Amino acid sequence: MTRWLAALLTAAMASLTPAMSMAQGKIVIAHRGASGYLPEHSQAGKAMAHAMGADYIEQDLVMTRDNRLVVLHDLTLDQVSDVARVFPRRCRDDGRYYVIDFTLEEIRQLTLTERHEIEDGRPMPRFPGRFPPGMSTFRVSTFEEEIELIQGLNQSTGRTVGLYPEIKSPAFHRHAGRDISAAVLDVLQTYGYTRRSDRLYLQCFDPEELRRLRRELLPARGMDINLVQLMAKTAWETTMVYRGDKPVPYDFDWMLAPGAMETIAAYADGVGPWIGMIVTEGSPRGRLVFAPLVKEAHAAGLVVHPYTLRADMGHLPPYAADFETLLDIFLFQAGVDGVFTDFPDRAVNYLLRRPTP
Ligand code: CA
């Protein structure tokens, strides 16, 4: 997109009234789009999330071989595209097809599809009740294309829906000679997201990278935006750091220890914990065990946006009788400020219908 068009869209966005939803002071974040209904990170799923009234739409970001940012959750293409059919010889020794080994032009040749694994030559969907793998045609989008979709919809609907991008695996990208965070900030700046008052949260699991953003990258660009520290369990190995050439899992244990929220508040504006860090897993119905995380985060001045609330059969925690109860537990019993959900319509409707106290 040309710069003048970007400037025009930015100006149009600024003239709009602030978001109308944010019902009951809570925000609904469409996790990878309306991913309960359409393939994650498809533009169709993002448009659907916008129409459903989400306050923010999430973008996971990884880099291509030619340094373009694409909206994909994994560092690999295997589970959400037909890459193994289109480029059968391009996997690494581990059998995986890495985004960073493909140019954008090559990735544009792929069909994006519902998340699945191949078992005995057949696609096995991660969530069997959702959109079927291999149906219809979806494409991988660049970060720019997705922002233009959301800003365009903001103009045509008069609703200002925000961005909630995630910088994926900065250490992996740095090890491959790329500075993914700098690239993300360049795009955000081009499209007018530069201040804390803009409708944007930038999230990352890697605390070292968030500190680098706050202390170096943002001030160097004259930018000051909202940062969110995602929280994981060390054993999940979501975040790898490098000792020489060897990737080792980042040790997240300090984040669940007393005083951690104060430490995070020195460089971030919010936290994105896993739901099991707020309501103890195995809590019996009606006798929920809440961790002190939300209170401590609020005391430190941080907002709390846990992930991920899902309504699929078999994915509801045993302590919640239904999805609306799950929403009530997190939004009004635990008191979080917003939720990541694959079902933004259900969360928006729940908030709109709930009587204001
Ligand atoms: Ca994410």
Short mmCIF file of C-alpha atoms and ligand atoms in Angstrom, two decimals:
data_model
loop_
_atom_site.label_atom_id
_atom_site.label_comp_id
_atom_site.label_asym_id
_atom_site.label_seq_id
_atom_site.Cartn_x
_atom_site.Cartn_y
_atom_site.Cartn_z
CA MET A 1 0.00 0.00 0.00
CA THR A 2 1.20 3.47 -0.79
CA ARG A 3 2.19 5.81 2.02
CA TRP A 4 -0.52 8.36 1.16
CA LEU A 5 -3.18 5.70 1.45
CA ALA A 6 -1.77 4.63 4.81
CA ALA A 7 -1.81 8.26 5.93
CA LEU A 8 -5.40 8.62 4.71
CA LEU A 9 -6.52 5.53 6.61
CA THR A 10 -4.73 6.71 9.73
CA ALA A 11 -6.43 10.09 9.51
CA ALA A 12 -9.81 8.42 8.97
CA MET A 13 -9.19 6.20 11.97
CA ALA A 14 -8.31 9.12 14.22
CA SER A 15 -11.56 10.90 13.31
CA LEU A 16 -13.70 8.00 14.49
CA THR A 17 -15.22 7.93 17.92
CA PRO A 18 -13.53 5.52 20.34
CA ALA A 19 -14.76 1.94 20.43
CA MET A 20 -18.36 1.51 21.41
CA SER A 21 -18.17 -1.97 22.87
CA MET A 22 -15.79 -2.51 25.78
CA ALA A 23 -18.99 -3.53 27.53
CA GLN A 24 -18.73 -3.42 31.33
CA GLY A 25 -15.19 -2.05 31.00
CA LYS A 26 -13.86 -5.41 29.77
CA ILE A 27 -12.23 -6.15 26.42
CA VAL A 28 -12.76 -9.12 24.11
CA ILE A 29 -9.67 -10.17 22.13
CA ALA A 30 -10.32 -12.36 19.10
CA HIS A 31 -7.64 -15.03 19.49
CA ARG A 32 -6.15 -15.57 15.97
CA GLY A 33 -9.46 -14.13 14.66
CA ALA A 34 -12.85 -15.80 15.00
CA SER A 35 -10.87 -19.02 15.05
CA GLY A 36 -13.72 -21.06 16.52
CA TYR A 37 -15.49 -20.63 13.18
CA LEU A 38 -12.92 -20.07 10.40
CA PRO A 39 -9.24 -21.07 9.98
CA GLU A 40 -6.98 -19.19 12.40
CA HIS A 41 -5.36 -16.07 10.94
CA SER A 42 -7.43 -16.22 7.72
CA GLN A 43 -8.66 -12.82 6.61
CA ALA A 44 -12.20 -14.23 6.54
CA GLY A 45 -11.81 -15.10 10.22
CA LYS A 46 -10.52 -11.60 10.99
CA ALA A 47 -13.43 -9.95 9.17
CA MET A 48 -15.84 -12.21 11.06
CA ALA A 49 -14.24 -11.26 14.40
CA HIS A 50 -14.60 -7.58 13.49
CA ALA A 51 -18.26 -8.06 12.63
CA MET A 52 -18.85 -10.00 15.85
CA GLY A 53 -17.86 -6.96 17.88
CA ALA A 54 -14.41 -7.96 19.16
CA ASP A 55 -12.52 -5.03 20.71
CA TYR A 56 -9.11 -6.29 19.57
CA ILE A 57 -8.00 -8.80 16.93
CA GLU A 58 -4.82 -10.80 17.43
CA GLN A 59 -1.96 -11.21 14.94
CA ASP A 60 0.84 -13.73 15.58
CA LEU A 61 3.88 -12.64 13.56
CA VAL A 62 6.75 -14.59 12.04
CA MET A 63 9.28 -13.64 9.37
CA THR A 64 9.82 -14.99 5.86
CA ARG A 65 13.14 -15.65 4.16
CA ASP A 66 12.86 -12.24 2.46
CA ASN A 67 12.17 -10.43 5.76
CA ARG A 68 8.42 -9.96 5.42
CA LEU A 69 6.12 -10.32 8.42
CA VAL A 70 3.36 -12.88 7.93
CA VAL A 71 0.42 -13.58 10.23
CA LEU A 72 0.96 -17.16 11.40
CA HIS A 73 1.08 -18.75 14.85
CA ASP A 74 3.83 -21.32 14.32
CA LEU A 75 7.41 -20.97 13.09
CA THR A 76 6.45 -23.79 10.72
CA LEU A 77 3.80 -24.10 8.01
CA ASP A 78 2.96 -27.80 8.35
CA GLN A 79 -0.17 -27.75 10.48
CA VAL A 80 -2.04 -24.89 8.82
CA SER A 81 -1.21 -25.19 5.11
CA ASP A 82 -0.63 -27.57 2.20
CA VAL A 83 3.13 -26.83 2.18
CA ALA A 84 4.11 -30.53 2.15
CA ARG A 85 2.14 -31.00 -1.08
CA VAL A 86 3.32 -27.81 -2.84
CA PHE A 87 6.99 -27.89 -1.73
CA PRO A 88 7.59 -31.56 -0.76
CA ARG A 89 11.39 -31.28 -0.65
CA ARG A 90 11.68 -28.13 1.42
CA CYS A 91 11.46 -29.56 4.94
CA ARG A 92 14.39 -29.54 7.34
CA ASP A 93 15.90 -32.69 8.88
CA ASP A 94 13.20 -32.63 11.57
CA GLY A 95 10.54 -32.98 8.86
CA ARG A 96 9.13 -29.49 9.47
CA TYR A 97 8.68 -26.66 6.92
CA TYR A 98 9.95 -23.40 8.42
CA VAL A 99 8.40 -20.07 7.43
CA ILE A 100 11.86 -18.50 7.45
CA ASP A 101 13.02 -20.88 4.68
CA PHE A 102 10.33 -19.58 2.26
CA THR A 103 9.91 -16.26 0.45
CA LEU A 104 6.61 -14.41 0.67
CA GLU A 105 6.00 -15.18 -3.00
CA GLU A 106 6.32 -18.90 -2.22
CA ILE A 107 4.09 -18.66 0.85
CA ARG A 108 1.45 -16.93 -1.27
CA GLN A 109 1.21 -20.15 -3.32
CA LEU A 110 0.01 -22.08 -0.28
CA THR A 111 -3.56 -22.70 0.82
CA LEU A 112 -4.13 -21.77 4.45
CA THR A 113 -6.33 -24.31 6.21
CA GLU A 114 -7.80 -25.28 9.57
CA ARG A 115 -5.18 -26.52 12.07
CA HIS A 116 -4.58 -30.26 11.74
CA GLU A 117 -2.01 -33.03 11.89
CA ILE A 118 -1.53 -35.72 9.29
CA GLU A 119 -2.15 -39.21 10.66
CA ASP A 120 -1.95 -42.22 8.31
CA GLY A 121 -2.09 -39.80 5.39
CA ARG A 122 -5.34 -38.19 6.57
CA PRO A 123 -5.79 -34.72 8.09
CA MET A 124 -6.86 -34.95 11.75
CA PRO A 125 -8.28 -31.58 12.88
CA ARG A 126 -7.09 -30.15 16.19
CA PHE A 127 -10.72 -29.16 16.94
CA PRO A 128 -13.05 -31.62 15.18
CA GLY A 129 -16.19 -29.45 15.47
CA ARG A 130 -14.67 -26.46 13.68
CA PHE A 131 -14.29 -25.50 10.01
CA PRO A 132 -13.12 -28.61 8.13
CA PRO A 133 -9.45 -28.77 7.00
CA GLY A 134 -8.99 -28.57 3.23
CA MET A 135 -12.33 -26.83 2.58
CA SER A 136 -12.56 -23.61 0.54
CA THR A 137 -9.52 -21.39 -0.17
CA PHE A 138 -7.70 -19.15 2.29
CA ARG A 139 -4.28 -17.47 2.04
CA VAL A 140 -1.52 -16.42 4.42
CA SER A 141 -1.54 -12.63 4.92
CA THR A 142 1.21 -10.15 5.58
CA PHE A 143 1.00 -7.97 8.69
CA GLU A 144 0.38 -4.96 6.43
CA GLU A 145 -2.52 -6.66 4.64
CA GLU A 146 -4.15 -7.52 7.94
CA ILE A 147 -3.80 -3.99 9.32
CA GLU A 148 -5.33 -2.63 6.10
CA LEU A 149 -8.26 -5.03 6.47
CA ILE A 150 -8.91 -3.95 10.07
CA GLN A 151 -8.40 -0.23 9.39
CA GLY A 152 -10.64 -0.49 6.31
CA LEU A 153 -13.37 -2.20 8.34
CA ASN A 154 -12.92 0.40 11.08
CA GLN A 155 -13.68 3.09 8.53
CA SER A 156 -16.63 1.33 6.89
CA THR A 157 -18.28 0.28 10.17
CA GLY A 158 -17.39 3.26 12.34
CA ARG A 159 -16.04 0.94 15.03
CA THR A 160 -12.39 1.22 16.10
CA VAL A 161 -11.15 -2.32 16.59
CA GLY A 162 -7.59 -2.54 17.90
CA LEU A 163 -4.57 -4.65 17.01
CA TYR A 164 -3.07 -7.19 19.42
CA PRO A 165 0.09 -8.40 17.62
CA GLU A 166 2.51 -10.95 19.10
CA ILE A 167 6.20 -11.05 18.25
CA LYS A 168 6.92 -14.76 17.88
CA SER A 169 10.24 -16.22 19.06
CA PRO A 170 12.55 -13.19 18.80
CA ALA A 171 15.57 -15.30 19.84
CA PHE A 172 14.91 -17.79 17.02
CA HIS A 173 14.70 -14.93 14.53
CA ARG A 174 17.86 -13.26 15.91
CA HIS A 175 19.68 -16.59 15.63
CA ALA A 176 18.67 -16.57 11.95
CA GLY A 177 20.09 -13.05 11.59
CA ARG A 178 16.74 -11.21 11.78
CA ASP A 179 15.46 -8.46 14.08
CA ILE A 180 11.74 -9.26 14.06
CA SER A 181 10.88 -6.65 16.72
CA ALA A 182 12.41 -3.82 14.70
CA ALA A 183 10.43 -4.98 11.65
CA VAL A 184 7.17 -5.06 13.66
CA LEU A 185 7.74 -1.52 14.97
CA ASP A 186 8.47 -0.24 11.44
CA VAL A 187 5.07 -1.51 10.23
CA LEU A 188 3.21 -0.21 13.30
CA GLN A 189 4.78 3.22 12.83
CA THR A 190 3.84 3.29 9.13
CA TYR A 191 0.22 2.59 10.02
CA GLY A 192 -0.02 5.11 12.82
CA TYR A 193 0.31 3.02 15.99
CA THR A 194 2.88 4.97 17.99
CA ARG A 195 1.34 6.04 21.31
CA ARG A 196 -0.12 4.38 24.39
CA SER A 197 -3.50 5.94 23.58
CA ASP A 198 -3.61 4.03 20.26
CA ARG A 199 -5.75 0.89 20.17
CA LEU A 200 -2.84 -1.51 20.37
CA TYR A 201 -1.21 -4.01 22.71
CA LEU A 202 2.08 -5.54 21.57
CA GLN A 203 2.69 -8.91 23.23
CA CYS A 204 5.64 -11.27 23.58
CA PHE A 205 6.62 -14.25 25.76
CA ASP A 206 10.29 -13.22 25.88
CA PRO A 207 10.91 -10.75 28.76
CA GLU A 208 14.38 -9.84 27.50
CA GLU A 209 12.86 -8.73 24.21
CA LEU A 210 10.15 -6.69 25.95
CA ARG A 211 12.82 -4.92 28.01
CA ARG A 212 14.75 -4.24 24.81
CA LEU A 213 11.59 -2.83 23.20
CA ARG A 214 10.86 -0.56 26.19
CA ARG A 215 14.42 0.62 26.77
CA GLU A 216 15.92 0.77 23.28
CA LEU A 217 13.73 0.15 20.24
CA LEU A 218 10.69 2.26 21.18
CA PRO A 219 12.58 5.34 22.45
CA ALA A 220 14.85 5.24 19.37
CA ARG A 221 11.73 5.62 17.18
CA GLY A 222 9.98 8.15 19.42
CA MET A 223 7.28 5.53 20.06
CA ASP A 224 5.57 4.66 23.35
CA ILE A 225 3.03 1.84 23.06
CA ASN A 226 1.37 -0.70 25.37
CA LEU A 227 3.42 -3.86 25.97
CA VAL A 228 2.09 -7.14 27.34
CA GLN A 229 4.19 -9.87 28.96
CA LEU A 230 2.82 -13.28 28.01
CA MET A 231 3.30 -15.92 30.69
CA ALA A 232 4.04 -19.59 30.06
CA LYS A 233 5.13 -22.59 32.05
CA THR A 234 8.81 -23.43 31.60
CA ALA A 235 7.96 -27.06 30.75
CA TRP A 236 5.92 -26.03 27.70
CA GLU A 237 9.12 -24.83 26.01
CA THR A 238 7.20 -22.04 24.24
CA THR A 239 10.16 -19.70 24.44
CA MET A 240 13.64 -20.85 23.54
CA VAL A 241 16.78 -18.84 24.20
CA TYR A 242 20.19 -19.68 22.81
CA ARG A 243 23.32 -20.78 24.65
CA GLY A 244 25.74 -20.52 21.76
CA ASP A 245 24.05 -22.57 19.05
CA LYS A 246 21.96 -24.62 21.43
CA PRO A 247 18.32 -23.61 22.04
CA VAL A 248 17.23 -24.07 25.67
CA PRO A 249 13.82 -23.31 27.19
CA TYR A 250 13.51 -19.94 28.92
CA ASP A 251 12.95 -20.36 32.67
CA PHE A 252 9.60 -18.71 33.44
CA ASP A 253 9.49 -19.82 37.10
CA TRP A 254 10.27 -16.33 38.45
CA MET A 255 7.03 -14.99 36.93
CA LEU A 256 4.90 -17.05 39.30
CA ALA A 257 6.91 -16.10 42.39
CA PRO A 258 5.95 -13.26 44.79
CA GLY A 259 6.98 -9.82 43.54
CA ALA A 260 7.01 -10.83 39.87
CA MET A 261 4.26 -8.41 38.87
CA GLU A 262 6.27 -5.48 40.25
CA THR A 263 9.24 -6.63 38.19
CA ILE A 264 7.12 -6.87 35.03
CA ALA A 265 5.51 -3.46 35.65
CA ALA A 266 8.95 -1.89 35.19
CA TYR A 267 8.78 -2.60 31.44
CA ALA A 268 5.23 -3.71 30.53
CA ASP A 269 1.64 -2.46 30.85
CA GLY A 270 -0.07 -5.82 31.17
CA VAL A 271 0.27 -9.57 31.49
CA GLY A 272 -1.18 -12.40 29.42
CA PRO A 273 -1.27 -15.43 31.72
CA TRP A 274 -2.55 -18.91 30.91
CA ILE A 275 -6.00 -19.41 32.51
CA GLY A 276 -4.58 -22.13 34.78
CA MET A 277 -2.39 -19.48 36.43
CA ILE A 278 -5.53 -17.66 37.65
CA VAL A 279 -7.95 -20.47 38.53
CA THR A 280 -6.11 -23.51 39.85
CA GLU A 281 -6.65 -26.52 37.64
CA GLY A 282 -8.67 -29.21 39.34
CA SER A 283 -10.66 -26.61 41.31
CA PRO A 284 -14.02 -28.21 42.18
CA ARG A 285 -17.17 -26.56 40.82
CA GLY A 286 -18.44 -23.91 43.18
CA ARG A 287 -15.23 -23.95 45.23
CA LEU A 288 -12.76 -22.33 42.88
CA VAL A 289 -9.19 -21.75 44.00
CA PHE A 290 -7.95 -18.37 42.73
CA ALA A 291 -4.24 -17.61 42.53
CA PRO A 292 -3.15 -14.15 43.79
CA LEU A 293 -1.95 -13.17 40.30
CA VAL A 294 -4.81 -10.83 39.31
CA LYS A 295 -4.71 -8.89 42.59
CA GLU A 296 -0.93 -8.59 42.46
CA ALA A 297 -0.97 -7.49 38.81
CA HIS A 298 -3.61 -4.84 39.49
CA ALA A 299 -1.69 -3.63 42.54
CA ALA A 300 1.35 -3.20 40.26
CA GLY A 301 -0.75 -1.25 37.73
CA LEU A 302 -0.89 -4.03 35.11
CA VAL A 303 -3.93 -5.10 33.09
CA VAL A 304 -4.60 -8.85 32.91
CA HIS A 305 -5.69 -10.57 29.66
CA PRO A 306 -5.60 -14.38 30.08
CA TYR A 307 -5.63 -16.95 27.26
CA THR A 308 -7.55 -18.88 25.89
CA LEU A 309 -11.29 -19.27 26.51
CA ARG A 310 -12.70 -21.98 24.23
CA ALA A 311 -16.24 -23.28 23.89
CA ASP A 312 -15.40 -26.46 21.94
CA MET A 313 -16.69 -29.69 23.35
CA GLY A 314 -14.02 -31.22 25.58
CA HIS A 315 -12.09 -27.94 25.95
CA LEU A 316 -14.07 -26.40 28.79
CA PRO A 317 -12.29 -26.66 32.18
CA PRO A 318 -14.19 -29.16 34.39
CA TYR A 319 -14.93 -26.40 36.94
CA ALA A 320 -17.14 -24.47 34.45
CA ALA A 321 -20.59 -25.86 33.59
CA ASP A 322 -20.69 -23.93 30.29
CA PHE A 323 -18.84 -21.24 28.33
CA GLU A 324 -20.83 -18.35 29.83
CA THR A 325 -19.97 -19.59 33.34
CA LEU A 326 -16.31 -19.67 32.28
CA LEU A 327 -16.61 -16.03 31.13
CA ASP A 328 -18.21 -15.06 34.44
CA ILE A 329 -15.49 -16.83 36.44
CA PHE A 330 -12.67 -14.98 34.70
CA LEU A 331 -14.21 -11.58 33.99
CA PHE A 332 -16.20 -11.07 37.19
CA GLN A 333 -14.99 -13.52 39.85
CA ALA A 334 -11.26 -13.38 39.10
CA GLY A 335 -11.71 -9.80 37.85
CA VAL A 336 -9.50 -9.83 34.73
CA ASP A 337 -9.63 -6.87 32.33
CA GLY A 338 -10.21 -8.84 29.13
CA VAL A 339 -9.98 -12.31 27.64
CA PHE A 340 -8.45 -13.99 24.62
CA THR A 341 -11.13 -16.18 23.07
CA ASP A 342 -11.70 -18.21 19.90
CA PHE A 343 -15.42 -17.32 20.22
CA PRO A 344 -15.58 -13.50 20.34
CA ASP A 345 -19.34 -13.41 19.59
CA ARG A 346 -20.13 -15.44 22.70
CA ALA A 347 -18.01 -13.15 24.91
CA VAL A 348 -19.41 -9.93 23.40
CA ASN A 349 -23.01 -11.15 23.73
CA TYR A 350 -22.39 -12.28 27.30
CA LEU A 351 -21.05 -8.83 28.25
CA LEU A 352 -23.85 -6.95 26.48
CA ARG A 353 -26.59 -9.02 28.12
CA ARG A 354 -25.15 -9.13 31.62
CA PRO A 355 -26.96 -6.64 33.87
CA THR A 356 -24.73 -3.75 34.89
CA PRO A 357 -24.24 -3.92 38.66
CA CA B 1 -0.65 -15.45 20.21
#
